[in-house]
């Protein structure tokens, strides 16, 4: 949980790197921060080399001065441990800290996020630095949260990792026979007789390319191992800080739908979730919301910190368009609407050298307050000051959940066949966007989670069903739940071994169908089906299925090809609930109609019924419900209100109608009493 | 030759991997195989690691049980030697068995087809295993054929290969002076003074990319050397088996137009040809037929084995569409029509792990006989049972040959200039498809072959003319033959050295022309020409030629550009024959008209004159001629029969007309007496 | 300066490689050369391996015979030093001469331009060979120029380069503190404590790809260092020759806009500039002219040598189209029009092996004079003979200069943001082409050059402003000059550190504007603006600027988006001059109108006012002005002459009108007296 006792309002600030500037500039920065309503600074993100100039020397002098200055100016601190990039001298002296890349090449010093997660050097020096920082600054009660390393990620394929991988496997599978069985090494004669025969799966062994492997089981375990190895590094630092400061609130900045790390597992070891929101230029607003909901989901509904976003431009997209006037504010409130209790930026002052110098900042290269961006930031600062603690800790309540796991994502996309275009997040997004665009609040959960709070659970492309997950779903349906899944689901167990006896494997009895074949359609090819009198396209994959208790609820099956007439949408009653199967990919129009029906039956309503392009999302606490109205369009929109409340940014009564200008935001608080 | 004494009918079965399954499953499999009419199983393809768990231990226990079971169930065996993938322990203990790739990277254990062909370890252990298998199972007379390794291919660039390459060169060229001359090393000062100065041509030396080299002569010899090195590995196993079983029929599964290995050379060392037919999703039926004809061609007309095809889907294409109902049967008979005397599948039971688990199989993951695919396989099994030995050994007789060599393919595509789009098989296919689509049977031969059985010989893009090949062509024409070649032919001799004195070099007197220049057209650019009153496009390359005895037979030369009017199609009388030159690439309409004329003059007829989309191909033996009618369309087609015969699948009389449903096949036997 | 005392006319010939041929062919070549009017041969370009067969042996025997033959036949010689490719034995014995590539891979022997520039072996043996050649052939007064190595270029990342880079840095920056400051290593904690911690920036350290670096400052310095390292190699050979022959004229063949080497720096060490002109297939004639003007520009207006061009085709383009009839002559004269005093080809006789065998030549594979190409060459030879020395040494006089530096090119394209499509030469070309297509003669200069001879100086995308360059521009404007620059200019100083305080940094006072933000437009997106009543597109980047003394001279700013109305084109009076800013990229129509106005105001006229597609360029000496009229179209064009003169190819009077056939050239000499 976020340390609300220390935060008191939506923390507003971000990454600040005074080490890049002279002390005169620091003073000017403090003036500007106050002008902008900034109250929190993330410090020390990349200072390892500065703080530890050699093996046994630590030099905190400059950081001490920075800390003093910041405290003196009444700012809170998000204290980073600086271990996101190791010092050059360390790379030279201890090359085990350098990674070996996917191509099998030992890297040299450079970049960031560059340390081998199984390097003895890294595992020694990184937690040691965290501990020293915790000790040195333990009296600073303006340190409100701790921030370990930075945007953990990447892979290493070095000898230390290879050895550690063998150890990890041995612990997991115990015997080499078990290993051979779960990896199905009888295929292509890959039988291992000794753990030492196992090599890391990369371009030199089992892979054609990063996402193309010849042995899915091996590669899948390496992904798990790599995520765990990096998590170990995080935990070593976490434990080091806690030894000194048991009350510290510790996080690391995640990255939304980041494929490399199993955040559902990571979340267990984080005091609260924080993340960096950098949408792609063509992301829909629903797609951005989906990432927020995932971050809220991995923390089981707890609010999270928006650790980074750009005030204006990024520098690393193909085309770095400016955030249009109002958009920074709009997206800040969107984060809050979905569960963020901080609004923070990368970066506070724009650096002058290296690759991020054209990334936007609160203080631009011109160095003063006379910019559009600074003015927008100041205005938002003022609003957040006024909002105070009112929304802090409020939670989203919904009866609808989408289900995802990293294991499923990894396994599905390692699959050789049936279609190169089969992408997990793409299919997942189709369902999410349909719901979000109708303004249903949605949770994103894991299959092993407790479903008891939900009435509709949707698991698009549930390719992998791990031990116990089918039973969780089965009980949910039997108790009256509505379950939806799609084509190519239930295919494999946790080691990517196919469940024989007919697809969708362990989901077969739940869904009441048998899928005999799957037809992959080339890009742009289409079949079709009719549902409630309207025709929809069928593309990507068409499952050919037989009813085994389920009933067909589309009008007449596929519209063409040799499987013309074969069912596309099926419904199966099980116990008190129903399980649905969508045998192909189709367009948003269908998902909207179909999912709305399922919700209607359960009496689940959207947050509000409002014009297209305006998002409505809700949070609530014991006293009030907050409805966030976010106008993502370039036009003025009028919203009809079904209840009376207060617009809490303007502190004006809200009833009957609200008018939102282009990119405008309104937050209506409705009393629950 | 295939061992007809043991086969007696079209062998029907395929790759079976019981090592992936428990013994209860084996029994069930036998039941299902018999149900489907399966009579042959390819065993032991990837069991090296299972059979040889360590340096000096061999464990045949499980294979013994499998062999017993299979024999007991009356199945024939295609016995594989298992050397297509080496054991993990061997890679660890003897790293010389691991390849170095094109990028110069030493590989680790992984994948298959992974052994260095010049590895002492591989050359010791692979034939040793083959010999042990031959000894252990020599009493099994249900082993009808032997199958060495699997789909040989790939390249290695390790130090052992480098040394062997130098030895190969020394044997071929004897002196370093000769080497310098044939590689033209005076260019760019590449003169070698010692064999040890020669390094393998790859990304670290002469290559920009796999197909872009700075020294064509070096790279061309490395291709030859690599093909020979792998052939040596095959031959070591071949000899090992023959030492024990001199009567064994030995093959290895080839891959049609596979660029890496010179199959024309390989064929000399194979008792019979076998190959794996996996068409690309957009291959025309003629393109598939062309591969069959090549496989028949390298065995000089002898029938071959269809060793693998998928019953339903592949898993490694971009989009793995299902084979439509009837298509598996249709393509099986197409193989037979072009010379196959077996119909075999990969795979018998669908594996549950690793990268081929979504590749189709006779027994699907559901594990029973109640699938569309199984039903189609059973139906075909029944037909093949009825057909018995009737068509076995029958041969295709034709007066038309297309000419190709791997040397020409390799050299042409290493050529730096004149056009990036110049692809050998593409141009070759234009000629083949025109003939096949008109239902002419075609042989595919090599330039050093005996042409005496042919009246029309076509050599598209005969870029390289090796020692003696021109004389073979010259004599063919003088004796009355019709010879056709195209632009960019006759340019180089066997070391890719240009033949000076005017293109097309040694073909100049045969063709009666001098080609002064070649103009490369950018993609989509077109010139034109008129032939027999019709205009055709000219693209890719336009040769600018002078008549030297030949006459221009197109109407008025190129239609535009500065070489407007320059001849496009020429005819030259030489002795009793004629030689034709086609100076540019054009579309199928022209090739059809032009080639039909040449055939008409010689009185060569197509197999039949039938509707577009229906293929007619023939085989014959001393007693009967078999006309295979293959409906590749989705529509019913009616075929007029010019003779009376018997449709041998249905055993019904065939006369006047036959009706073929979509994807249907008829085989009409006409008595020769 | 070119050695006019020895040349006496436009030298006509090119690269001749007799080492690839037997001596009988040499004699025939001499006959053909004379027939074609060839009078200069570039010899010995790739003979190192032949001349130095081992460590201590040199064998000049064959070269002696070649030199004798050539002298006997009255030919001049351009003597190459042969160090463009090292011998195979040397690579084997001294692997330090082999490069390590961008991926970190040690290369093996192969290709050319393959020596590490910091290899002790190369730096010993290359100048030693140059010196031996200079000694051996010092009595040959037909050697008119020396040609060091060949087309220097490429990069190396070996340990020797890494050490030398550290030395280069130490010499440049003196202290490690200074290094940390100029590279801004406080960013991402890259602080260096010791020079030995610096590693080469490549795929293993700071780079994602060749043009994507994480530390621009490091990568930029490595480019400079690499250019300097190779220059050192050139200079070692230069000095070696000069020790023996102080009067020698020494050059090396450059490559126009070649990104790898800072030719402005190189030019200081070359006795005269020479270069190889190989336009891309879709280059406009103006684009070709631009390269000539750059080559003239780096030699501060002195004429240069056209060292290589193809007589007909290249072999290494995607599609190697023939040069149409007349085009070889047209482009030869275009080179002369822009400052070339030689017309030379690669190659004299077409080689028969390796990768350049399909590159055009004076003597084709057919080996005789009966080709279109040979006839065109002979005809031009005859013309050049008649022209004699008349145009030699004449110079282009113009008041317009475009400004470029390699540093700016490198730094801009390493920039991470704002747009992936921001390419220096593309933007530079927009300005050049507009001027060239209106037939203004243009010089291409460096920002540190003396501007006193110019009235209009244009610096497109002057991203980097190095020490003193702004002052040079400021003084130029104050003294009455017209200065033009564009969006994203003035951003950084020489280490790619942003100049804080407001863009465009040190140019801000000169331009009288402040650029607050830059908006990157996705490809194909467009804004617009109106200038003098006409609307033009705005794309790529749109600067949002404030007037600070400048005035807006477009009609009403951007046409749309939130910065609608913001100025696009501004004019600022400073002293006696004016400075213009073009805030976006637009199309040629605008650049023509805008630049013509600026020229008109200054009374600068185009060479002539002639039909579109005909180029007019001028050179002059004390007595005459030569106007070159080049018809680049496929049609006949009529040109009105404003003065009387003589057409000096035909030696006919030229007045009132000249008619130029397709691809024709006329040179009108007008007396200055």
mmCIF file of N, CA and C in Angstrom, chain B residues 103 162 184 187-190 193 196-197 199 203-206 214 216 415-421 463 491-492 496-498 500-503 514 516-523 561-562, chain C residues 19-20 46 49-50 53 85-86 88-89 92 105-112 315-322 324-325 350-358 364-366 370-373:
data_model
loop_
_atom_site.group_PDB
_atom_site.id
_atom_site.type_symbol
_atom_site.label_atom_id
_atom_site.label_comp_id
_atom_site.label_asym_id
_atom_site.label_seq_id
_atom_site.Cartn_x
_atom_site.Cartn_y
_atom_site.Cartn_z
ATOM 1 N N UNK B 103 27.652 -16.537 -39.473
ATOM 2 C CA UNK B 103 28.169 -15.347 -38.787
ATOM 3 C C UNK B 103 29.482 -15.645 -38.062
ATOM 4 N N UNK B 162 37.262 -25.621 -42.438
ATOM 5 C CA UNK B 162 38.254 -24.803 -43.134
ATOM 6 C C UNK B 162 39.430 -25.666 -43.604
ATOM 7 N N UNK B 184 40.482 -16.150 -60.033
ATOM 8 C CA UNK B 184 40.809 -14.811 -60.551
ATOM 9 C C UNK B 184 41.288 -13.897 -59.423
ATOM 10 N N UNK B 187 42.272 -10.086 -59.178
ATOM 11 C CA UNK B 187 41.275 -9.071 -58.815
ATOM 12 C C UNK B 187 41.393 -8.767 -57.318
ATOM 13 N N UNK B 188 41.434 -7.497 -56.993
ATOM 14 C CA UNK B 188 41.534 -7.044 -55.600
ATOM 15 C C UNK B 188 42.714 -7.663 -54.831
ATOM 16 N N UNK B 189 43.729 -8.105 -55.559
ATOM 17 C CA UNK B 189 44.950 -8.559 -54.891
ATOM 18 C C UNK B 189 44.744 -9.667 -53.886
ATOM 19 N N UNK B 190 43.977 -10.669 -54.276
ATOM 20 C CA UNK B 190 43.693 -11.765 -53.350
ATOM 21 C C UNK B 190 44.623 -12.963 -53.534
ATOM 22 N N UNK B 193 49.451 -17.570 -51.577
ATOM 23 C CA UNK B 193 50.747 -18.225 -51.759
ATOM 24 C C UNK B 193 50.785 -19.589 -51.084
ATOM 25 N N UNK B 196 47.063 -22.621 -46.775
ATOM 26 C CA UNK B 196 46.613 -22.217 -45.437
ATOM 27 C C UNK B 196 46.103 -20.778 -45.376
ATOM 28 N N UNK B 197 46.360 -20.008 -46.398
ATOM 29 C CA UNK B 197 45.855 -18.635 -46.395
ATOM 30 C C UNK B 197 44.371 -18.557 -46.761
ATOM 31 N N UNK B 199 40.600 -18.912 -46.334
ATOM 32 C CA UNK B 199 39.663 -19.006 -45.203
ATOM 33 C C UNK B 199 38.258 -19.247 -45.743
ATOM 34 N N UNK B 203 30.319 -14.422 -43.388
ATOM 35 C CA UNK B 203 30.100 -13.018 -43.000
ATOM 36 C C UNK B 203 31.375 -12.349 -42.497
ATOM 37 N N UNK B 204 32.350 -13.134 -42.111
ATOM 38 C CA UNK B 204 33.584 -12.558 -41.582
ATOM 39 C C UNK B 204 34.663 -12.385 -42.643
ATOM 40 N N UNK B 205 34.386 -12.851 -43.845
ATOM 41 C CA UNK B 205 35.451 -12.762 -44.850
ATOM 42 C C UNK B 205 34.938 -12.163 -46.154
ATOM 43 N N UNK B 206 34.354 -12.992 -47.021
ATOM 44 C CA UNK B 206 34.007 -12.486 -48.355
ATOM 45 C C UNK B 206 32.543 -12.101 -48.531
ATOM 46 N N UNK B 214 31.863 -11.334 -52.300
ATOM 47 C CA UNK B 214 32.777 -10.523 -53.083
ATOM 48 C C UNK B 214 33.606 -11.377 -54.032
ATOM 49 N N UNK B 216 32.963 -14.690 -56.091
ATOM 50 C CA UNK B 216 32.025 -15.743 -56.482
ATOM 51 C C UNK B 216 32.705 -17.095 -56.575
ATOM 52 N N UNK B 415 25.912 -14.026 -58.494
ATOM 53 C CA UNK B 415 26.310 -12.975 -59.422
ATOM 54 C C UNK B 415 25.979 -11.577 -58.881
ATOM 55 N N UNK B 416 26.964 -10.702 -58.888
ATOM 56 C CA UNK B 416 26.731 -9.309 -58.476
ATOM 57 C C UNK B 416 26.365 -8.533 -59.719
ATOM 58 N N UNK B 417 25.075 -8.391 -59.971
ATOM 59 C CA UNK B 417 24.572 -7.789 -61.188
ATOM 60 C C UNK B 417 24.084 -8.889 -62.093
ATOM 61 N N UNK B 418 23.322 -8.548 -63.122
ATOM 62 C CA UNK B 418 22.816 -7.214 -63.443
ATOM 63 C C UNK B 418 21.537 -6.836 -62.697
ATOM 64 N N UNK B 419 20.823 -7.794 -62.087
ATOM 65 C CA UNK B 419 19.581 -7.433 -61.409
ATOM 66 C C UNK B 419 19.422 -8.244 -60.143
ATOM 67 N N UNK B 420 19.018 -7.562 -59.079
ATOM 68 C CA UNK B 420 18.775 -8.214 -57.806
ATOM 69 C C UNK B 420 17.633 -9.233 -57.898
ATOM 70 N N UNK B 421 16.768 -9.051 -58.870
ATOM 71 C CA UNK B 421 15.590 -9.915 -58.971
ATOM 72 C C UNK B 421 15.817 -11.163 -59.810
ATOM 73 N N UNK B 463 23.149 -19.833 -67.390
ATOM 74 C CA UNK B 463 24.216 -18.866 -67.112
ATOM 75 C C UNK B 463 25.595 -19.518 -67.195
ATOM 76 N N UNK B 491 27.241 -17.322 -70.127
ATOM 77 C CA UNK B 491 28.125 -16.239 -69.684
ATOM 78 C C UNK B 491 29.434 -16.763 -69.101
ATOM 79 N N UNK B 492 29.362 -17.765 -68.239
ATOM 80 C CA UNK B 492 30.570 -18.195 -67.519
ATOM 81 C C UNK B 492 30.848 -19.688 -67.692
ATOM 82 N N UNK B 496 32.795 -19.779 -62.731
ATOM 83 C CA UNK B 496 32.163 -18.462 -62.780
ATOM 84 C C UNK B 496 33.095 -17.420 -63.401
ATOM 85 N N UNK B 497 34.009 -17.865 -64.255
ATOM 86 C CA UNK B 497 34.826 -16.909 -65.012
ATOM 87 C C UNK B 497 34.128 -16.659 -66.346
ATOM 88 N N UNK B 498 34.005 -15.375 -66.695
ATOM 89 C CA UNK B 498 33.314 -15.024 -67.930
ATOM 90 C C UNK B 498 34.083 -15.583 -69.134
ATOM 91 N N UNK B 500 35.227 -14.919 -72.525
ATOM 92 C CA UNK B 500 35.402 -13.702 -73.319
ATOM 93 C C UNK B 500 35.154 -13.992 -74.795
ATOM 94 N N UNK B 501 35.075 -12.902 -75.562
ATOM 95 C CA UNK B 501 34.884 -13.074 -77.002
ATOM 96 C C UNK B 501 33.443 -12.901 -77.423
ATOM 97 N N UNK B 502 32.583 -12.535 -76.501
ATOM 98 C CA UNK B 502 31.196 -12.257 -76.873
ATOM 99 C C UNK B 502 30.225 -13.250 -76.285
ATOM 100 N N UNK B 503 29.193 -12.729 -75.614
ATOM 101 C CA UNK B 503 28.119 -13.580 -75.092
ATOM 102 C C UNK B 503 27.299 -14.116 -76.260
ATOM 103 N N UNK B 514 25.055 -12.719 -81.233
ATOM 104 C CA UNK B 514 25.999 -12.106 -80.302
ATOM 105 C C UNK B 514 25.211 -11.124 -79.442
ATOM 106 N N UNK B 516 25.295 -8.134 -77.155
ATOM 107 C CA UNK B 516 26.258 -7.067 -76.851
ATOM 108 C C UNK B 516 26.076 -6.521 -75.438
ATOM 109 N N UNK B 517 24.823 -6.272 -75.049
ATOM 110 C CA UNK B 517 24.579 -5.653 -73.738
ATOM 111 C C UNK B 517 23.334 -6.261 -73.104
ATOM 112 N N UNK B 518 23.228 -6.093 -71.777
ATOM 113 C CA UNK B 518 22.029 -6.527 -71.053
ATOM 114 C C UNK B 518 21.501 -5.339 -70.253
ATOM 115 N N UNK B 519 20.251 -5.024 -70.444
ATOM 116 C CA UNK B 519 19.656 -3.914 -69.714
ATOM 117 C C UNK B 519 18.762 -4.462 -68.600
ATOM 118 N N UNK B 520 19.069 -4.073 -67.353
ATOM 119 C CA UNK B 520 18.241 -4.531 -66.224
ATOM 120 C C UNK B 520 17.113 -3.542 -66.004
ATOM 121 N N UNK B 521 15.888 -4.063 -65.952
ATOM 122 C CA UNK B 521 14.731 -3.182 -65.728
ATOM 123 C C UNK B 521 14.354 -3.196 -64.256
ATOM 124 N N UNK B 522 14.103 -2.032 -63.689
ATOM 125 C CA UNK B 522 13.643 -1.996 -62.297
ATOM 126 C C UNK B 522 12.342 -2.785 -62.159
ATOM 127 N N UNK B 523 12.078 -3.257 -60.959
ATOM 128 C CA UNK B 523 10.854 -4.009 -60.714
ATOM 129 C C UNK B 523 9.646 -3.205 -61.216
ATOM 130 N N UNK B 561 12.266 2.106 -75.994
ATOM 131 C CA UNK B 561 13.595 2.414 -75.466
ATOM 132 C C UNK B 561 14.613 2.484 -76.606
ATOM 133 N N UNK B 562 15.857 2.765 -76.264
ATOM 134 C CA UNK B 562 16.832 3.023 -77.325
ATOM 135 C C UNK B 562 17.139 1.762 -78.132
ATOM 136 N N UNK C 19 47.366 -6.811 -64.546
ATOM 137 C CA UNK C 19 47.757 -8.007 -63.783
ATOM 138 C C UNK C 19 46.726 -9.115 -63.931
ATOM 139 N N UNK C 20 45.500 -8.762 -64.382
ATOM 140 C CA UNK C 20 44.484 -9.799 -64.575
ATOM 141 C C UNK C 20 44.590 -10.471 -65.955
ATOM 142 N N UNK C 46 45.337 -2.667 -57.099
ATOM 143 C CA UNK C 46 45.193 -3.823 -56.195
ATOM 144 C C UNK C 46 46.290 -4.868 -56.418
ATOM 145 N N UNK C 49 49.496 -7.845 -52.976
ATOM 146 C CA UNK C 49 49.844 -9.264 -52.817
ATOM 147 C C UNK C 49 50.816 -9.715 -53.903
ATOM 148 N N UNK C 50 50.662 -9.151 -55.099
ATOM 149 C CA UNK C 50 51.540 -9.553 -56.192
ATOM 150 C C UNK C 50 52.952 -8.996 -55.993
ATOM 151 N N UNK C 53 55.201 -10.656 -52.027
ATOM 152 C CA UNK C 53 54.748 -12.028 -51.780
ATOM 153 C C UNK C 53 55.035 -12.525 -50.374
ATOM 154 N N UNK C 85 43.883 -3.060 -50.362
ATOM 155 C CA UNK C 85 43.573 -4.435 -49.896
ATOM 156 C C UNK C 85 44.887 -5.103 -49.529
ATOM 157 N N UNK C 86 44.959 -5.639 -48.332
ATOM 158 C CA UNK C 86 46.218 -6.258 -47.897
ATOM 159 C C UNK C 86 46.325 -7.701 -48.383
ATOM 160 N N UNK C 88 46.770 -11.758 -48.446
ATOM 161 C CA UNK C 88 46.237 -12.839 -47.606
ATOM 162 C C UNK C 88 47.303 -13.328 -46.623
ATOM 163 N N UNK C 89 48.518 -13.445 -47.074
ATOM 164 C CA UNK C 89 49.558 -13.955 -46.165
ATOM 165 C C UNK C 89 49.741 -13.007 -44.985
ATOM 166 N N UNK C 92 47.111 -13.554 -42.403
ATOM 167 C CA UNK C 92 47.355 -14.790 -41.663
ATOM 168 C C UNK C 92 48.468 -14.590 -40.634
ATOM 169 N N UNK C 105 32.909 -8.524 -34.046
ATOM 170 C CA UNK C 105 33.491 -9.758 -34.582
ATOM 171 C C UNK C 105 34.818 -9.500 -35.289
ATOM 172 N N UNK C 106 35.827 -10.250 -34.918
ATOM 173 C CA UNK C 106 37.098 -10.177 -35.621
ATOM 174 C C UNK C 106 36.906 -10.736 -37.009
ATOM 175 N N UNK C 107 37.277 -9.966 -37.994
ATOM 176 C CA UNK C 107 37.124 -10.448 -39.359
ATOM 177 C C UNK C 107 38.286 -11.338 -39.751
ATOM 178 N N UNK C 108 38.067 -12.094 -40.822
ATOM 179 C CA UNK C 108 39.128 -12.901 -41.400
ATOM 180 C C UNK C 108 39.535 -12.247 -42.722
ATOM 181 N N UNK C 109 40.444 -12.852 -43.449
ATOM 182 C CA UNK C 109 40.843 -12.271 -44.727
ATOM 183 C C UNK C 109 39.664 -12.273 -45.706
ATOM 184 N N UNK C 110 39.533 -11.186 -46.452
ATOM 185 C CA UNK C 110 38.481 -11.129 -47.461
ATOM 186 C C UNK C 110 38.183 -9.704 -47.874
ATOM 187 N N UNK C 111 37.596 -9.556 -49.026
ATOM 188 C CA UNK C 111 37.159 -8.247 -49.494
ATOM 189 C C UNK C 111 38.319 -7.276 -49.716
ATOM 190 N N UNK C 112 38.017 -6.018 -49.549
ATOM 191 C CA UNK C 112 39.022 -4.961 -49.720
ATOM 192 C C UNK C 112 38.696 -3.869 -48.739
ATOM 193 N N UNK C 315 27.494 -2.714 -61.385
ATOM 194 C CA UNK C 315 27.041 -4.086 -61.145
ATOM 195 C C UNK C 315 26.414 -4.236 -59.767
ATOM 196 N N UNK C 316 26.505 -3.206 -58.937
ATOM 197 C CA UNK C 316 26.153 -3.377 -57.532
ATOM 198 C C UNK C 316 24.876 -2.647 -57.145
ATOM 199 N N UNK C 317 24.213 -2.015 -58.110
ATOM 200 C CA UNK C 317 22.890 -1.484 -57.798
ATOM 201 C C UNK C 317 21.876 -2.626 -57.826
ATOM 202 N N UNK C 318 20.679 -2.347 -57.317
ATOM 203 C CA UNK C 318 19.635 -3.361 -57.355
ATOM 204 C C UNK C 318 19.331 -3.741 -58.798
ATOM 205 N N UNK C 319 19.164 -2.715 -59.628
ATOM 206 C CA UNK C 319 18.853 -2.930 -61.034
ATOM 207 C C UNK C 319 19.860 -2.118 -61.834
ATOM 208 N N UNK C 320 20.747 -2.787 -62.528
ATOM 209 C CA UNK C 320 21.835 -2.099 -63.202
ATOM 210 C C UNK C 320 21.466 -1.797 -64.640
ATOM 211 N N UNK C 321 20.720 -0.710 -64.801
ATOM 212 C CA UNK C 321 20.299 -0.285 -66.130
ATOM 213 C C UNK C 321 21.501 0.253 -66.894
ATOM 214 N N UNK C 322 21.466 0.096 -68.204
ATOM 215 C CA UNK C 322 22.506 0.667 -69.067
ATOM 216 C C UNK C 322 22.419 2.186 -69.056
ATOM 217 N N UNK C 324 22.017 5.182 -71.022
ATOM 218 C CA UNK C 324 21.439 5.362 -72.349
ATOM 219 C C UNK C 324 22.454 6.040 -73.274
ATOM 220 N N UNK C 325 22.306 5.881 -74.580
ATOM 221 C CA UNK C 325 23.232 6.534 -75.513
ATOM 222 C C UNK C 325 23.348 8.034 -75.220
ATOM 223 N N UNK C 350 37.062 -5.059 -68.781
ATOM 224 C CA UNK C 350 36.132 -5.732 -67.871
ATOM 225 C C UNK C 350 36.756 -7.029 -67.355
ATOM 226 N N UNK C 351 36.822 -7.160 -66.045
ATOM 227 C CA UNK C 351 37.420 -8.364 -65.470
ATOM 228 C C UNK C 351 36.504 -9.565 -65.693
ATOM 229 N N UNK C 352 37.068 -10.754 -65.565
ATOM 230 C CA UNK C 352 36.265 -11.953 -65.850
ATOM 231 C C UNK C 352 35.843 -12.691 -64.590
ATOM 232 N N UNK C 353 36.417 -12.298 -63.448
ATOM 233 C CA UNK C 353 36.053 -13.015 -62.232
ATOM 234 C C UNK C 353 35.700 -12.062 -61.114
ATOM 235 N N UNK C 354 35.149 -12.624 -60.032
ATOM 236 C CA UNK C 354 34.818 -11.903 -58.806
ATOM 237 C C UNK C 354 33.718 -10.872 -59.022
ATOM 238 N N UNK C 355 33.498 -10.030 -58.028
ATOM 239 C CA UNK C 355 32.212 -9.340 -57.953
ATOM 240 C C UNK C 355 32.034 -8.163 -58.898
ATOM 241 N N UNK C 356 33.102 -7.718 -59.556
ATOM 242 C CA UNK C 356 32.897 -6.568 -60.440
ATOM 243 C C UNK C 356 32.912 -6.945 -61.917
ATOM 244 N N UNK C 357 32.738 -8.207 -62.203
ATOM 245 C CA UNK C 357 32.848 -8.614 -63.612
ATOM 246 C C UNK C 357 31.688 -8.130 -64.464
ATOM 247 N N UNK C 358 30.586 -7.721 -63.817
ATOM 248 C CA UNK C 358 29.486 -7.163 -64.603
ATOM 249 C C UNK C 358 29.407 -5.646 -64.489
ATOM 250 N N UNK C 364 34.944 -4.255 -73.420
ATOM 251 C CA UNK C 364 33.975 -5.193 -72.840
ATOM 252 C C UNK C 364 34.510 -6.631 -72.910
ATOM 253 N N UNK C 365 33.754 -7.574 -72.362
ATOM 254 C CA UNK C 365 34.154 -8.983 -72.408
ATOM 255 C C UNK C 365 34.360 -9.478 -73.831
ATOM 256 N N UNK C 366 33.675 -8.854 -74.765
ATOM 257 C CA UNK C 366 33.833 -9.287 -76.154
ATOM 258 C C UNK C 366 35.247 -8.979 -76.639
ATOM 259 N N UNK C 370 34.110 -3.021 -81.334
ATOM 260 C CA UNK C 370 32.823 -2.974 -82.038
ATOM 261 C C UNK C 370 31.615 -2.953 -81.116
ATOM 262 N N UNK C 371 31.645 -2.080 -80.156
ATOM 263 C CA UNK C 371 30.503 -1.983 -79.241
ATOM 264 C C UNK C 371 30.027 -0.543 -79.189
ATOM 265 N N UNK C 372 28.774 -0.401 -78.869
ATOM 266 C CA UNK C 372 28.203 0.934 -78.699
ATOM 267 C C UNK C 372 29.018 1.728 -77.687
ATOM 268 N N UNK C 373 29.345 1.085 -76.577
ATOM 269 C CA UNK C 373 30.046 1.782 -75.510
ATOM 270 C C UNK C 373 31.413 2.265 -75.982
#
